[in-house]
Amino acid sequence: MRLLKLVPENTNIKFLKLRIPFYIISVLLMIASWGLVFTQGLNYGVDFAGGQEIRATFVGEETAPVAELRETVSALEQVEDPVIQRFGEENQVSIRVKLPPEAEGVPEFANQMTVAITNAIKVEHPEVRIDGVDSVSGKVSGEFREKAVYALLAAMIAIALYIWIRFEWQFGVGALFALAHDVSLTLGFFALFQLEFSLQIIAAILAIIGYSLNDTIVVYDRIRENLKKYRKMPLPELLDLSVNETLARTVMTSLTLLVALLPLLFYGPASLFGLVAAITLGLFIGTYSSVYMAAPILIWLGVNSNSFVPEETVADRQEKLARGES
Amino acid sequence: MLEFPRWRKIWLWMITLLAIAAALPSIFSAANVSWPEQLPEPTVNLGLDLAGGSHILLEADPGQVAAQRLENMEESARGVLNDAEPRIRFGDVSTRDGQLSFMVESAADVDRAREELLPLINGTGLIQEWDLQVIDETRFVLSQTDDGAENAVTQAMDSATEVVRKRIDALGTREPTIIRQGDTRIVVQVPGLQDPDELKALLGQTAKLEFKLVDLDALPSNVAAGVAPPGSQIFPYVEGSAQEGQFLAVKRLGGIKGDNLTNAQQSFDPQTNEAVVSITFDAEGGRKFASLTEQNVGKPFAIILDGKVLSAPNINEPIRGGSAQISGSFTTDTANQLAISLRSGALPVDLTVVEERTVGPDLGADSIKRGMIAMMIGSVAVIALMVASYGRFGVYATAALGINVMMLLGIMAALNTTLTLPGIAGFVLTIGAAVDANVLINERIREERRRGRRVIAAVENGYKEASRAIYDANITNFIAGVLLFLFGSGPIRGFAVVLIIGLFTSVFTAVTLTRMWVAGWLRKTRPQDLNV
């Protein structure tokens, strides 16, 4: 049986030739992402913004009457700027409302709001099924935001430290930079398309970091190996060689994960869509960053073939001199 | 490479089979096949976001506990000073800024007063509950120590958790989870509950019942303006009563609290036929209730629930039997709810719902079904790709992947962890890591063969060289997982737990198990060439 080989043997693609333009593009994208995050803002779900989200299915109807709902819900007292979106199937919606400031500390308030909204909908659509209600107070959502940021930062710093210890400091910086790139672009993507940003998406970003890190470490491991093997090879060439040698693995792993993710993306439950979409996006960003962000930075940070050779100490040198060696 | 001692093989298979056995109940229940009752049944708990149900996070205000404590201290201090022989006279009592302060009238009483107060200050435990200072010779200042305040919050939360548990049990829902979280929070999770309103109404009610004498000297104009006469307090009437919007002045001290109830039932008043709640006191409460009513026949007393007046009937005759009726424009349902709340006891502190998540059970079941089918399709595609690319080694890899999923489920079931939506992201990452490990190994074997190494040396080198990157990647992810668990909140923790367990199972299956199989095959057939 002939086996499938996705990547021909002994490829010699000059990946790093384009490192400068790609770097410029990536750094610009990172800046643009943060610009979007700060100007457009992320479309925080109730997890991070506080407030209420009601998910409903209009049983027996083809499509959910979004425009009509917007009117019905906006007409209610105390409801300002409700966000009403289709969610999952054609006949499913999510209705998000912020709780007014006076609701803080009044436990019944959120409850009354749910009842008011569902009752208003049921007047016109008695068959509506309420699939879920999330309500998060401002205090708790603030804690979620804070904890998510701390958790992400702590994990990224620890990762960089470990890689520094196992490789060299340049590699630690490179991995951290690649991760920052992945996280930035994912955030930028969510800001640009104003997709709902919830705790689930944080979990997705963590999974993206995990994948990207796998890729980066595989490439770095090969670079480390080649640095020891080809002591005289110029670094750009050596990086190209390392990326080429691991290319078959990169393509195969990414493709395997993609075929596992696509059915979930197109057929999986609506509640998982945001999560899976973010991971799928991260698969591409993470693979790209391992090659184009994590590797070239080593050239500028000054990695060379002596990096993995134990340094000659003063004592060693004196001993050598004493033995009459150069 | 080929050396795999028998004891090591037995050991590896034992671990594998044990973990798979632990996974079986979960798989059976997911497939809706009944599991024999005689066997132990550790299944993976599905989070409410997957299985449907209600998750409610309740929070208490520590300030309220401190305020309550101050009020109790005032009452106790008044008690011991008045009961002292001879009586210690004092005045100018204030409870401002979280401190109780008062002046004893004669400086000669200072030492005696201090003596009387000491048992109150030291409390019953090991920690000092209050600080006592005497300033300006006769002024006593009692302030709460940090330890004492903290201790009071802990105790209040412990008993609040107990009360919440009793109330939820009274609802008759299946398998609720009630856990204290942090210093001032309680998590309540009730699977399968579709309508959380009743639950929230029940938990939002403190059910602090008080019987207090009406202050007949209070000026009606002051009461209407909300100004309390000295020694009195003003409470509004409860919504829905005939006097809604009006206020009532009652004596602040000397009433009875509803702590001494032994029972509460919804019933009907035989005369008016309206819904009421019948309550029964224990011996001590009955005695107090009898003496209060004896001394005040003909006067009205107020029945106050959570700071609102339910009703203020006249005491027609002393009530000695230890049972009484609470009326106050109830419906059968509200009377029943109050009865449940009273039976389970008052919450020592108000609880506020700060987070609520409800997922309809229909949606949960549908999500699982679609998720399962999607994962099935994905698995078939992964298997096809792996086998087409690596032949026999692809078969080993997918077998290892299958065992990995089972082991992960099994360990999660054994540790009684909960699988949530973010946990599924962790699952996906774990499977990704396992696939990647085998891809790395197999690609490396190909490479070694291309360089002209002989079969066994190529396989050996493949495992050895690939292991470095696999371990580095897994250790970094492990470190990240631990930190996410430490710093993250609920959903992030769910992800981290799956990630951490999954790293171990994926390395075990993708590296160790496949290596054992490959070694066995090589030893048996000694192939001259590899189709990889």
mmCIF file of N, CA, C and O in Angstrom, chain A residues 1 3-4 9 47 89 111 129 131-135 137 139 143-144 154 158 162 166 199-200 202 206 210-211 214 217 221-222 224-225 248-249 252-253 256-257 263 267 269 271-272, chain B residues 59 185 197 200 354-360 362 367 370-371 374 382 388-391 421 428 432 435-436 443-444 446-447 450 468 472-473 475-477 483 489 491-492 495 531-532:
data_model
loop_
_atom_site.group_PDB
_atom_site.id
_atom_site.type_symbol
_atom_site.label_atom_id
_atom_site.label_comp_id
_atom_site.label_asym_id
_atom_site.label_seq_id
_atom_site.Cartn_x
_atom_site.Cartn_y
_atom_site.Cartn_z
ATOM 1 N N MET A 1 0.844 -1.201 0.000
ATOM 2 C CA MET A 1 0.000 0.000 0.000
ATOM 3 C C MET A 1 0.875 1.246 0.000
ATOM 4 O O MET A 1 1.818 1.352 0.777
ATOM 5 N N LEU A 3 1.583 4.917 0.870
ATOM 6 C CA LEU A 3 1.064 5.824 1.895
ATOM 7 C C LEU A 3 0.992 7.250 1.368
ATOM 8 O O LEU A 3 1.731 7.657 0.481
ATOM 9 N N LEU A 4 0.062 7.974 1.986
ATOM 10 C CA LEU A 4 -0.166 9.361 1.612
ATOM 11 C C LEU A 4 0.980 10.221 2.144
ATOM 12 O O LEU A 4 1.317 10.161 3.318
ATOM 13 N N GLU A 9 9.360 14.903 -0.078
ATOM 14 C CA GLU A 9 10.570 14.777 0.724
ATOM 15 C C GLU A 9 11.544 15.899 0.399
ATOM 16 O O GLU A 9 11.555 16.409 -0.722
ATOM 17 N N ASP A 47 -20.815 37.641 30.597
ATOM 18 C CA ASP A 47 -19.752 37.194 31.500
ATOM 19 C C ASP A 47 -18.875 38.367 31.921
ATOM 20 O O ASP A 47 -18.478 38.481 33.068
ATOM 21 N N GLU A 89 -29.647 28.200 15.199
ATOM 22 C CA GLU A 89 -30.616 27.979 14.120
ATOM 23 C C GLU A 89 -31.314 29.281 13.726
ATOM 24 O O GLU A 89 -31.268 30.265 14.455
ATOM 25 N N ASN A 111 -34.254 39.468 37.975
ATOM 26 C CA ASN A 111 -35.337 38.514 37.858
ATOM 27 C C ASN A 111 -36.576 39.142 37.221
ATOM 28 O O ASN A 111 -37.162 38.599 36.285
ATOM 29 N N ARG A 129 -39.847 29.026 23.376
ATOM 30 C CA ARG A 129 -39.229 28.203 24.417
ATOM 31 C C ARG A 129 -37.987 28.934 24.921
ATOM 32 O O ARG A 129 -37.123 29.314 24.129
ATOM 33 N N ASP A 131 -34.584 28.887 26.313
ATOM 34 C CA ASP A 131 -33.538 27.873 26.419
ATOM 35 C C ASP A 131 -32.555 28.158 27.535
ATOM 36 O O ASP A 131 -31.883 27.259 28.021
ATOM 37 N N GLY A 132 -32.441 29.414 27.871
ATOM 38 C CA GLY A 132 -31.467 29.693 28.928
ATOM 39 C C GLY A 132 -31.467 31.144 29.313
ATOM 40 O O GLY A 132 -31.812 32.013 28.512
ATOM 41 N N VAL A 133 -31.107 31.383 30.544
ATOM 42 C CA VAL A 133 -30.980 32.752 31.033
ATOM 43 C C VAL A 133 -29.646 32.852 31.761
ATOM 44 O O VAL A 133 -29.332 32.018 32.598
ATOM 45 N N ASP A 134 -28.850 33.835 31.408
ATOM 46 C CA ASP A 134 -27.622 34.107 32.143
ATOM 47 C C ASP A 134 -27.742 35.496 32.715
ATOM 48 O O ASP A 134 -28.099 36.418 31.988
ATOM 49 N N SER A 135 -27.455 35.632 33.966
ATOM 50 C CA SER A 135 -27.431 36.986 34.489
ATOM 51 C C SER A 135 -26.255 37.111 35.425
ATOM 52 O O SER A 135 -26.040 36.278 36.298
ATOM 53 N N SER A 137 -23.878 39.825 37.701
ATOM 54 C CA SER A 137 -23.829 41.177 38.274
ATOM 55 C C SER A 137 -22.531 41.864 37.878
ATOM 56 O O SER A 137 -21.562 41.223 37.498
ATOM 57 N N LYS A 139 -20.312 43.254 39.618
ATOM 58 C CA LYS A 139 -19.178 42.908 40.464
ATOM 59 C C LYS A 139 -18.532 41.599 40.005
ATOM 60 O O LYS A 139 -17.323 41.506 39.841
ATOM 61 N N GLU A 143 -14.842 40.718 38.219
ATOM 62 C CA GLU A 143 -13.904 39.715 38.711
ATOM 63 C C GLU A 143 -13.498 38.745 37.612
ATOM 64 O O GLU A 143 -12.349 38.346 37.518
ATOM 65 N N PHE A 144 -14.479 38.374 36.778
ATOM 66 C CA PHE A 144 -14.174 37.466 35.662
ATOM 67 C C PHE A 144 -13.132 38.088 34.741
ATOM 68 O O PHE A 144 -12.181 37.438 34.324
ATOM 69 N N ALA A 154 -0.178 35.253 33.668
ATOM 70 C CA ALA A 154 0.633 34.348 34.483
ATOM 71 C C ALA A 154 1.076 33.152 33.652
ATOM 72 O O ALA A 154 2.249 32.759 33.675
ATOM 73 N N ALA A 158 5.026 32.286 32.647
ATOM 74 C CA ALA A 158 5.598 31.011 33.090
ATOM 75 C C ALA A 158 6.106 30.201 31.901
ATOM 76 O O ALA A 158 7.171 29.567 31.970
ATOM 77 N N TYR A 162 9.984 28.918 31.336
ATOM 78 C CA TYR A 162 10.361 27.514 31.145
ATOM 79 C C TYR A 162 11.205 27.363 29.872
ATOM 80 O O TYR A 162 12.218 26.666 29.862
ATOM 81 N N ARG A 166 14.923 25.857 29.400
ATOM 82 C CA ARG A 166 15.182 24.672 28.591
ATOM 83 C C ARG A 166 15.999 24.990 27.336
ATOM 84 O O ARG A 166 16.701 24.132 26.819
ATOM 85 N N LEU A 199 -16.388 34.069 28.426
ATOM 86 C CA LEU A 199 -15.409 33.207 29.084
ATOM 87 C C LEU A 199 -15.028 32.016 28.214
ATOM 88 O O LEU A 199 -13.910 31.536 28.256
ATOM 89 N N GLN A 200 -15.995 31.556 27.411
ATOM 90 C CA GLN A 200 -15.705 30.456 26.483
ATOM 91 C C GLN A 200 -14.590 30.828 25.529
ATOM 92 O O GLN A 200 -13.766 29.999 25.161
ATOM 93 N N ILE A 202 -12.221 32.871 26.117
ATOM 94 C CA ILE A 202 -10.956 32.809 26.863
ATOM 95 C C ILE A 202 -10.430 31.377 26.838
ATOM 96 O O ILE A 202 -9.247 31.135 26.613
ATOM 97 N N LEU A 206 -6.912 30.052 25.243
ATOM 98 C CA LEU A 206 -5.969 29.190 25.959
ATOM 99 C C LEU A 206 -5.611 27.981 25.103
ATOM 100 O O LEU A 206 -4.457 27.562 25.053
ATOM 101 N N GLY A 210 -2.009 26.899 23.555
ATOM 102 C CA GLY A 210 -1.492 25.539 23.662
ATOM 103 C C GLY A 210 -0.989 25.004 22.328
ATOM 104 O O GLY A 210 0.121 24.492 22.228
ATOM 105 N N TYR A 211 -1.798 25.156 21.288
ATOM 106 C CA TYR A 211 -1.398 24.681 19.946
ATOM 107 C C TYR A 211 -0.172 25.392 19.445
ATOM 108 O O TYR A 211 0.788 24.806 18.958
ATOM 109 N N ASN A 214 2.927 24.302 21.032
ATOM 110 C CA ASN A 214 3.370 23.013 20.501
ATOM 111 C C ASN A 214 4.186 23.229 19.233
ATOM 112 O O ASN A 214 5.285 22.713 19.095
ATOM 113 N N ILE A 217 7.519 25.001 19.896
ATOM 114 C CA ILE A 217 8.516 24.147 20.536
ATOM 115 C C ILE A 217 9.081 23.116 19.564
ATOM 116 O O ILE A 217 10.283 22.835 19.573
ATOM 117 N N ASP A 221 12.913 23.072 18.863
ATOM 118 C CA ASP A 221 13.674 21.868 19.178
ATOM 119 C C ASP A 221 14.571 21.510 18.002
ATOM 120 O O ASP A 221 15.732 21.149 18.170
ATOM 121 N N ARG A 222 14.013 21.645 16.789
ATOM 122 C CA ARG A 222 14.802 21.318 15.604
ATOM 123 C C ARG A 222 15.924 22.344 15.396
ATOM 124 O O ARG A 222 17.030 21.994 14.999
ATOM 125 N N ARG A 224 17.441 23.970 17.770
ATOM 126 C CA ARG A 224 18.447 23.646 18.768
ATOM 127 C C ARG A 224 19.329 22.489 18.288
ATOM 128 O O ARG A 224 20.552 22.532 18.383
ATOM 129 N N GLU A 225 18.666 21.486 17.742
ATOM 130 C CA GLU A 225 19.383 20.310 17.260
ATOM 131 C C GLU A 225 20.335 20.692 16.122
ATOM 132 O O GLU A 225 21.495 20.291 16.104
ATOM 133 N N ALA A 248 6.623 18.673 7.179
ATOM 134 C CA ALA A 248 5.698 17.556 6.991
ATOM 135 C C ALA A 248 4.851 17.387 8.254
ATOM 136 O O ALA A 248 3.631 17.216 8.194
ATOM 137 N N ARG A 249 5.532 17.469 9.407
ATOM 138 C CA ARG A 249 4.805 17.335 10.674
ATOM 139 C C ARG A 249 3.819 18.482 10.849
ATOM 140 O O ARG A 249 2.675 18.268 11.256
ATOM 141 N N MET A 252 0.811 18.001 8.557
ATOM 142 C CA MET A 252 0.014 16.842 8.956
ATOM 143 C C MET A 252 -0.785 17.127 10.227
ATOM 144 O O MET A 252 -1.986 16.851 10.295
ATOM 145 N N THR A 253 -0.123 17.674 11.240
ATOM 146 C CA THR A 253 -0.829 17.956 12.500
ATOM 147 C C THR A 253 -1.951 18.971 12.292
ATOM 148 O O THR A 253 -3.079 18.780 12.753
ATOM 149 N N THR A 256 -4.844 17.354 10.446
ATOM 150 C CA THR A 256 -5.594 16.412 11.280
ATOM 151 C C THR A 256 -6.536 17.166 12.214
ATOM 152 O O THR A 256 -7.711 16.813 12.366
ATOM 153 N N LEU A 257 -6.005 18.219 12.826
ATOM 154 C CA LEU A 257 -6.843 18.982 13.749
ATOM 155 C C LEU A 257 -7.973 19.662 13.000
ATOM 156 O O LEU A 257 -9.102 19.730 13.476
ATOM 157 N N PRO A 263 -16.140 19.462 11.330
ATOM 158 C CA PRO A 263 -17.508 18.980 11.611
ATOM 159 C C PRO A 263 -18.122 19.686 12.824
ATOM 160 O O PRO A 263 -19.310 19.997 12.821
ATOM 161 N N TYR A 267 -21.410 21.430 12.072
ATOM 162 C CA TYR A 267 -22.547 20.639 12.541
ATOM 163 C C TYR A 267 -22.721 20.665 14.055
ATOM 164 O O TYR A 267 -23.779 20.363 14.560
ATOM 165 N N PRO A 269 -23.061 21.848 18.120
ATOM 166 C CA PRO A 269 -24.089 22.669 18.753
ATOM 167 C C PRO A 269 -23.762 24.157 18.676
ATOM 168 O O PRO A 269 -22.596 24.540 18.673
ATOM 169 N N SER A 271 -24.019 26.363 20.828
ATOM 170 C CA SER A 271 -23.326 26.884 21.995
ATOM 171 C C SER A 271 -21.808 26.727 21.877
ATOM 172 O O SER A 271 -21.055 27.401 22.553
ATOM 173 N N LEU A 272 -21.377 25.798 21.005
ATOM 174 C CA LEU A 272 -19.941 25.580 20.851
ATOM 175 C C LEU A 272 -19.341 26.384 19.704
ATOM 176 O O LEU A 272 -18.134 26.402 19.516
ATOM 177 N N GLU B 59 -24.335 35.835 47.229
ATOM 178 C CA GLU B 59 -23.283 36.539 47.958
ATOM 179 C C GLU B 59 -23.866 37.213 49.181
ATOM 180 O O GLU B 59 -24.959 37.767 49.152
ATOM 181 N N ARG B 185 -19.428 33.600 49.593
ATOM 182 C CA ARG B 185 -20.310 33.169 48.506
ATOM 183 C C ARG B 185 -20.754 31.721 48.649
ATOM 184 O O ARG B 185 -20.059 30.904 49.228
ATOM 185 N N ASP B 197 -37.183 30.565 39.046
ATOM 186 C CA ASP B 197 -37.764 31.683 39.785
ATOM 187 C C ASP B 197 -38.159 31.291 41.200
ATOM 188 O O ASP B 197 -37.902 32.014 42.154
ATOM 189 N N LYS B 200 -35.110 30.985 43.291
ATOM 190 C CA LYS B 200 -34.523 32.278 43.658
ATOM 191 C C LYS B 200 -35.369 32.984 44.706
ATOM 192 O O LYS B 200 -34.845 33.603 45.624
ATOM 193 N N VAL B 354 -25.842 37.036 42.632
ATOM 194 C CA VAL B 354 -24.935 37.864 41.840
ATOM 195 C C VAL B 354 -24.633 37.248 40.475
ATOM 196 O O VAL B 354 -24.082 37.903 39.605
ATOM 197 N N GLU B 355 -24.986 35.975 40.308
ATOM 198 C CA GLU B 355 -24.783 35.364 39.009
ATOM 199 C C GLU B 355 -25.811 34.261 38.878
ATOM 200 O O GLU B 355 -26.050 33.518 39.819
ATOM 201 N N GLU B 356 -26.432 34.197 37.719
ATOM 202 C CA GLU B 356 -27.392 33.130 37.513
ATOM 203 C C GLU B 356 -27.261 32.633 36.092
ATOM 204 O O GLU B 356 -27.160 33.416 35.151
ATOM 205 N N ARG B 357 -27.219 31.330 35.934
ATOM 206 C CA ARG B 357 -27.189 30.752 34.594
ATOM 207 C C ARG B 357 -28.154 29.593 34.549
ATOM 208 O O ARG B 357 -28.078 28.693 35.369
ATOM 209 N N THR B 358 -29.038 29.666 33.617
ATOM 210 C CA THR B 358 -29.999 28.583 33.460
ATOM 211 C C THR B 358 -29.941 28.092 32.029
ATOM 212 O O THR B 358 -29.947 28.897 31.110
ATOM 213 N N VAL B 359 -29.840 26.800 31.871
ATOM 214 C CA VAL B 359 -29.865 26.223 30.538
ATOM 215 C C VAL B 359 -31.017 25.241 30.482
ATOM 216 O O VAL B 359 -31.121 24.363 31.333
ATOM 217 N N GLY B 360 -31.898 25.440 29.530
ATOM 218 C CA GLY B 360 -33.042 24.542 29.373
ATOM 219 C C GLY B 360 -32.562 23.145 29.059
ATOM 220 O O GLY B 360 -31.602 22.962 28.329
ATOM 221 N N ASP B 362 -33.790 20.849 27.213
ATOM 222 C CA ASP B 362 -33.913 20.467 25.801
ATOM 223 C C ASP B 362 -32.648 20.833 25.046
ATOM 224 O O ASP B 362 -32.095 20.057 24.291
ATOM 225 N N SER B 367 -27.540 19.773 22.377
ATOM 226 C CA SER B 367 -26.123 20.117 22.235
ATOM 227 C C SER B 367 -25.258 18.873 22.292
ATOM 228 O O SER B 367 -24.348 18.699 21.495
ATOM 229 N N ARG B 370 -25.678 16.684 19.070
ATOM 230 C CA ARG B 370 -24.983 17.239 17.908
ATOM 231 C C ARG B 370 -23.484 17.187 18.099
ATOM 232 O O ARG B 370 -22.737 16.898 17.156
ATOM 233 N N GLY B 371 -23.038 17.474 19.330
ATOM 234 C CA GLY B 371 -21.605 17.425 19.616
ATOM 235 C C GLY B 371 -21.046 16.033 19.386
ATOM 236 O O GLY B 371 -19.985 15.859 18.789
ATOM 237 N N ALA B 374 -20.855 15.264 15.632
ATOM 238 C CA ALA B 374 -19.760 16.014 15.024
ATOM 239 C C ALA B 374 -18.418 15.396 15.390
ATOM 240 O O ALA B 374 -17.524 15.262 14.556
ATOM 241 N N VAL B 382 -10.085 11.799 11.154
ATOM 242 C CA VAL B 382 -8.727 11.740 11.714
ATOM 243 C C VAL B 382 -8.140 10.346 11.518
ATOM 244 O O VAL B 382 -6.990 10.195 11.085
ATOM 245 N N ALA B 388 -4.032 6.443 6.418
ATOM 246 C CA ALA B 388 -3.569 6.636 5.044
ATOM 247 C C ALA B 388 -2.133 7.159 5.026
ATOM 248 O O ALA B 388 -1.368 6.854 4.121
ATOM 249 N N SER B 389 -1.772 7.951 6.015
ATOM 250 C CA SER B 389 -0.433 8.544 6.012
ATOM 251 C C SER B 389 0.627 7.624 6.586
ATOM 252 O O SER B 389 1.754 7.614 6.123
ATOM 253 N N TYR B 390 0.281 6.884 7.635
ATOM 254 C CA TYR B 390 1.334 6.137 8.324
ATOM 255 C C TYR B 390 1.091 4.639 8.382
ATOM 256 O O TYR B 390 1.820 3.926 9.073
ATOM 257 N N GLY B 391 0.066 4.148 7.694
ATOM 258 C CA GLY B 391 -0.164 2.707 7.659
ATOM 259 C C GLY B 391 -0.300 2.101 9.038
ATOM 260 O O GLY B 391 -1.050 2.610 9.876
ATOM 261 N N LEU B 421 -18.488 23.187 28.866
ATOM 262 C CA LEU B 421 -18.138 23.625 27.511
ATOM 263 C C LEU B 421 -16.660 23.992 27.382
ATOM 264 O O LEU B 421 -15.993 23.504 26.472
ATOM 265 N N VAL B 428 -10.356 19.015 23.211
ATOM 266 C CA VAL B 428 -9.880 19.162 21.837
ATOM 267 C C VAL B 428 -8.364 19.360 21.829
ATOM 268 O O VAL B 428 -7.642 18.753 21.031
ATOM 269 N N GLY B 432 -5.490 17.032 20.226
ATOM 270 C CA GLY B 432 -4.512 17.640 19.331
ATOM 271 C C GLY B 432 -3.093 17.287 19.744
ATOM 272 O O GLY B 432 -2.264 16.914 18.916
ATOM 273 N N VAL B 435 -2.391 13.600 18.912
ATOM 274 C CA VAL B 435 -2.168 13.402 17.474
ATOM 275 C C VAL B 435 -0.780 13.913 17.113
ATOM 276 O O VAL B 435 -0.009 13.253 16.429
ATOM 277 N N ASP B 436 -0.464 15.101 17.619
ATOM 278 C CA ASP B 436 0.810 15.717 17.275
ATOM 279 C C ASP B 436 1.983 14.847 17.709
ATOM 280 O O ASP B 436 2.962 14.703 16.977
ATOM 281 N N GLU B 443 6.887 11.030 11.649
ATOM 282 C CA GLU B 443 7.659 11.809 10.677
ATOM 283 C C GLU B 443 9.155 11.621 10.927
ATOM 284 O O GLU B 443 9.962 11.577 9.999
ATOM 285 N N ARG B 444 9.500 11.524 12.198
ATOM 286 C CA ARG B 444 10.909 11.361 12.538
ATOM 287 C C ARG B 444 11.424 9.998 12.082
ATOM 288 O O ARG B 444 12.549 9.864 11.600
ATOM 289 N N ARG B 446 10.282 8.334 9.522
ATOM 290 C CA ARG B 446 10.450 8.478 8.074
ATOM 291 C C ARG B 446 11.793 9.114 7.745
ATOM 292 O O ARG B 446 12.526 8.650 6.875
ATOM 293 N N GLU B 447 12.078 10.188 8.473
ATOM 294 C CA GLU B 447 13.309 10.933 8.224
ATOM 295 C C GLU B 447 14.538 10.058 8.434
ATOM 296 O O GLU B 447 15.475 10.071 7.643
ATOM 297 N N ARG B 450 14.967 7.694 5.670
ATOM 298 C CA ARG B 450 15.496 8.355 4.477
ATOM 299 C C ARG B 450 17.003 8.520 4.583
ATOM 300 O O ARG B 450 17.717 8.464 3.601
ATOM 301 N N ARG B 468 11.878 14.608 22.905
ATOM 302 C CA ARG B 468 12.348 15.864 23.486
ATOM 303 C C ARG B 468 11.309 16.972 23.289
ATOM 304 O O ARG B 468 10.908 17.645 24.232
ATOM 305 N N ASP B 472 8.919 18.714 26.150
ATOM 306 C CA ASP B 472 8.983 20.163 26.356
ATOM 307 C C ASP B 472 7.617 20.806 26.157
ATOM 308 O O ASP B 472 7.182 21.644 26.948
ATOM 309 N N ALA B 473 6.932 20.400 25.105
ATOM 310 C CA ALA B 473 5.624 20.995 24.817
ATOM 311 C C ALA B 473 4.633 20.669 25.928
ATOM 312 O O ALA B 473 3.865 21.529 26.371
ATOM 313 N N ILE B 475 5.309 19.794 29.089
ATOM 314 C CA ILE B 475 5.631 20.421 30.378
ATOM 315 C C ILE B 475 5.221 21.895 30.355
ATOM 316 O O ILE B 475 4.642 22.396 31.305
ATOM 317 N N THR B 476 5.483 22.591 29.241
ATOM 318 C CA THR B 476 5.054 24.008 29.199
ATOM 319 C C THR B 476 3.547 24.106 29.331
ATOM 320 O O THR B 476 3.033 24.944 30.065
ATOM 321 N N ASN B 477 2.835 23.251 28.624
ATOM 322 C CA ASN B 477 1.376 23.300 28.744
ATOM 323 C C ASN B 477 0.914 22.947 30.148
ATOM 324 O O ASN B 477 -0.060 23.494 30.639
ATOM 325 N N LEU B 483 -1.101 27.205 36.325
ATOM 326 C CA LEU B 483 -1.307 28.633 36.596
ATOM 327 C C LEU B 483 -2.737 29.055 36.268
ATOM 328 O O LEU B 483 -3.331 29.866 36.975
ATOM 329 N N SER B 489 -10.917 31.733 36.954
ATOM 330 C CA SER B 489 -12.196 31.547 37.628
ATOM 331 C C SER B 489 -12.874 30.319 37.029
ATOM 332 O O SER B 489 -12.334 29.688 36.135
ATOM 333 N N PRO B 491 -14.949 28.777 34.718
ATOM 334 C CA PRO B 491 -14.824 28.129 33.418
ATOM 335 C C PRO B 491 -13.377 27.903 32.996
ATOM 336 O O PRO B 491 -13.055 26.886 32.377
ATOM 337 N N ILE B 492 -12.487 28.828 33.365
ATOM 338 C CA ILE B 492 -11.085 28.666 32.997
ATOM 339 C C ILE B 492 -10.502 27.483 33.770
ATOM 340 O O ILE B 492 -9.708 26.705 33.252
ATOM 341 N N PHE B 495 -11.374 24.269 32.136
ATOM 342 C CA PHE B 495 -10.468 24.019 31.026
ATOM 343 C C PHE B 495 -9.147 23.461 31.547
ATOM 344 O O PHE B 495 -8.624 22.475 31.027
ATOM 345 N N ASN B 531 6.955 0.348 5.995
ATOM 346 C CA ASN B 531 6.087 1.147 5.143
ATOM 347 C C ASN B 531 5.515 2.280 5.997
ATOM 348 O O ASN B 531 4.445 2.168 6.574
ATOM 349 N N VAL B 532 6.289 3.355 6.093
ATOM 350 C CA VAL B 532 5.810 4.460 6.922
ATOM 351 C C VAL B 532 6.019 5.779 6.199
ATOM 352 O O VAL B 532 6.926 5.905 5.387
#
